[in-house]
């Protein structure tokens, strides 16, 4: 585990676990073909979104980010 400091608010912790498979990861439930479909075929442009508490940001049909506070 690698601690990731300075990203989360005080009292929260986040750890990066590179290479450790988890059953809840998207890659563990997708087929090889579906995984290839998710990989970008060209460079990605950075995007910035402004949201407020109680909103949700959908990243395609792959991820959902719920803004709680």
PDB file of C-alpha atoms in Angstrom:
ATOM      1  CA  UNK A   1       0.000   0.000   0.000  1.00  0.00           C
ATOM      2  CA  UNK A   2       1.166   3.466  -0.841  1.00  0.00           C
ATOM      3  CA  UNK A   3      -0.246   6.339   1.259  1.00  0.00           C
ATOM      4  CA  UNK A   4      -1.497   9.251  -0.843  1.00  0.00           C
ATOM      5  CA  UNK A   5      -1.105  12.443   1.168  1.00  0.00           C
ATOM      6  CA  UNK A   6      -2.541  15.894   0.547  1.00  0.00           C
ATOM      7  CA  UNK A   7      -5.527  14.756  -1.524  1.00  0.00           C
ATOM      8  CA  UNK A   8      -8.266  14.113   1.025  1.00  0.00           C
ATOM      9  CA  UNK A   9      -9.548  16.463   3.760  1.00  0.00           C
ATOM     10  CA  UNK A  10      -8.220  16.194   7.319  1.00  0.00           C
ATOM     11  CA  UNK A  11      -9.239  12.966   9.048  1.00  0.00           C
ATOM     12  CA  UNK A  12      -9.535  11.001   5.782  1.00  0.00           C
ATOM     13  CA  UNK A  13      -7.042   8.534   4.380  1.00  0.00           C
ATOM     14  CA  UNK A  14      -6.509   7.240   0.865  1.00  0.00           C
ATOM     15  CA  UNK A  15      -4.205   4.408  -0.178  1.00  0.00           C
ATOM     16  CA  UNK A  16      -3.144   3.331  -3.623  1.00  0.00           C
ATOM     17  CA  UNK A  17      -2.770  -0.424  -4.019  1.00  0.00           C
ATOM     18  CA  UNK A  18      -1.042  -0.795  -7.403  1.00  0.00           C
ATOM     19  CA  UNK A  19      -1.278  -4.242  -8.910  1.00  0.00           C
ATOM     20  CA  UNK A  20      -3.486  -5.686  -6.171  1.00  0.00           C
ATOM     21  CA  UNK A  21      -6.661  -7.145  -7.706  1.00  0.00           C
ATOM     22  CA  UNK A  22      -9.957  -6.479  -5.930  1.00  0.00           C
ATOM     23  CA  UNK A  23     -13.278  -8.165  -6.767  1.00  0.00           C
ATOM     24  CA  UNK A  24     -15.067  -4.788  -6.976  1.00  0.00           C
ATOM     25  CA  UNK A  25     -12.752  -3.460  -9.710  1.00  0.00           C
ATOM     26  CA  UNK A  26     -14.354  -2.976 -13.089  1.00  0.00           C
ATOM     27  CA  UNK A  27     -11.576  -4.936 -14.772  1.00  0.00           C
ATOM     28  CA  UNK A  28     -12.510  -8.063 -12.814  1.00  0.00           C
ATOM     29  CA  UNK A  29     -16.026  -8.193 -14.300  1.00  0.00           C
ATOM     30  CA  UNK A  30     -15.312  -7.123 -17.897  1.00  0.00           C
ATOM     31  CA  UNK A  31     -14.266  -9.438 -20.681  1.00  0.00           C
ATOM     32  CA  UNK A  32     -10.980  -8.799 -22.496  1.00  0.00           C
ATOM     33  CA  UNK A  33     -12.879  -7.291 -25.437  1.00  0.00           C
ATOM     34  CA  UNK A  34     -14.885  -4.969 -23.165  1.00  0.00           C
ATOM     35  CA  UNK A  35     -11.675  -3.856 -21.452  1.00  0.00           C
ATOM     36  CA  UNK A  36     -10.117  -3.033 -24.845  1.00  0.00           C
ATOM     37  CA  UNK A  37     -13.188  -0.961 -25.723  1.00  0.00           C
ATOM     38  CA  UNK A  38     -12.618   1.219 -22.642  1.00  0.00           C
ATOM     39  CA  UNK A  39      -9.008   2.056 -23.455  1.00  0.00           C
ATOM     40  CA  UNK A  40      -8.609   5.436 -25.159  1.00  0.00           C
ATOM     41  CA  UNK A  41      -7.568   5.269 -28.813  1.00  0.00           C
ATOM     42  CA  UNK A  42      -6.113   8.815 -28.768  1.00  0.00           C
ATOM     43  CA  UNK A  43      -4.900  11.328 -26.210  1.00  0.00           C
ATOM     44  CA  UNK A  44      -7.354  12.565 -23.610  1.00  0.00           C
ATOM     45  CA  UNK A  45      -8.061  16.248 -23.092  1.00  0.00           C
ATOM     46  CA  UNK A  46      -8.285  17.425 -19.476  1.00  0.00           C
ATOM     47  CA  UNK A  47     -11.771  18.497 -18.378  1.00  0.00           C
ATOM     48  CA  UNK A  48     -12.897  20.547 -15.407  1.00  0.00           C
ATOM     49  CA  UNK A  49     -16.396  20.280 -14.010  1.00  0.00           C
ATOM     50  CA  UNK A  50     -17.984  22.466 -11.375  1.00  0.00           C
ATOM     51  CA  UNK A  51     -20.565  20.696  -9.248  1.00  0.00           C
ATOM     52  CA  UNK A  52     -22.257  21.228  -5.934  1.00  0.00           C
ATOM     53  CA  UNK A  53     -23.212  19.105  -2.958  1.00  0.00           C
ATOM     54  CA  UNK A  54     -25.799  16.464  -3.750  1.00  0.00           C
ATOM     55  CA  UNK A  55     -24.901  16.202  -7.438  1.00  0.00           C
ATOM     56  CA  UNK A  56     -23.557  13.301  -9.464  1.00  0.00           C
ATOM     57  CA  UNK A  57     -21.039  13.310 -12.303  1.00  0.00           C
ATOM     58  CA  UNK A  58     -21.335  10.386 -14.728  1.00  0.00           C
ATOM     59  CA  UNK A  59     -18.254   9.377 -16.716  1.00  0.00           C
ATOM     60  CA  UNK A  60     -19.852   7.597 -19.621  1.00  0.00           C
ATOM     61  CA  UNK A  61     -21.408   4.354 -18.496  1.00  0.00           C
ATOM     62  CA  UNK A  62     -18.255   3.414 -16.591  1.00  0.00           C
ATOM     63  CA  UNK A  63     -18.003   5.577 -13.456  1.00  0.00           C
ATOM     64  CA  UNK A  64     -20.129   7.729 -11.201  1.00  0.00           C
ATOM     65  CA  UNK A  65     -18.834  10.387  -8.826  1.00  0.00           C
ATOM     66  CA  UNK A  66     -21.274  11.462  -6.102  1.00  0.00           C
ATOM     67  CA  UNK A  67     -20.520  14.838  -4.495  1.00  0.00           C
ATOM     68  CA  UNK A  68     -21.750  14.540  -0.919  1.00  0.00           C
ATOM     69  CA  UNK A  69     -20.529  17.752   0.699  1.00  0.00           C
TER      70      UNK A  69
END
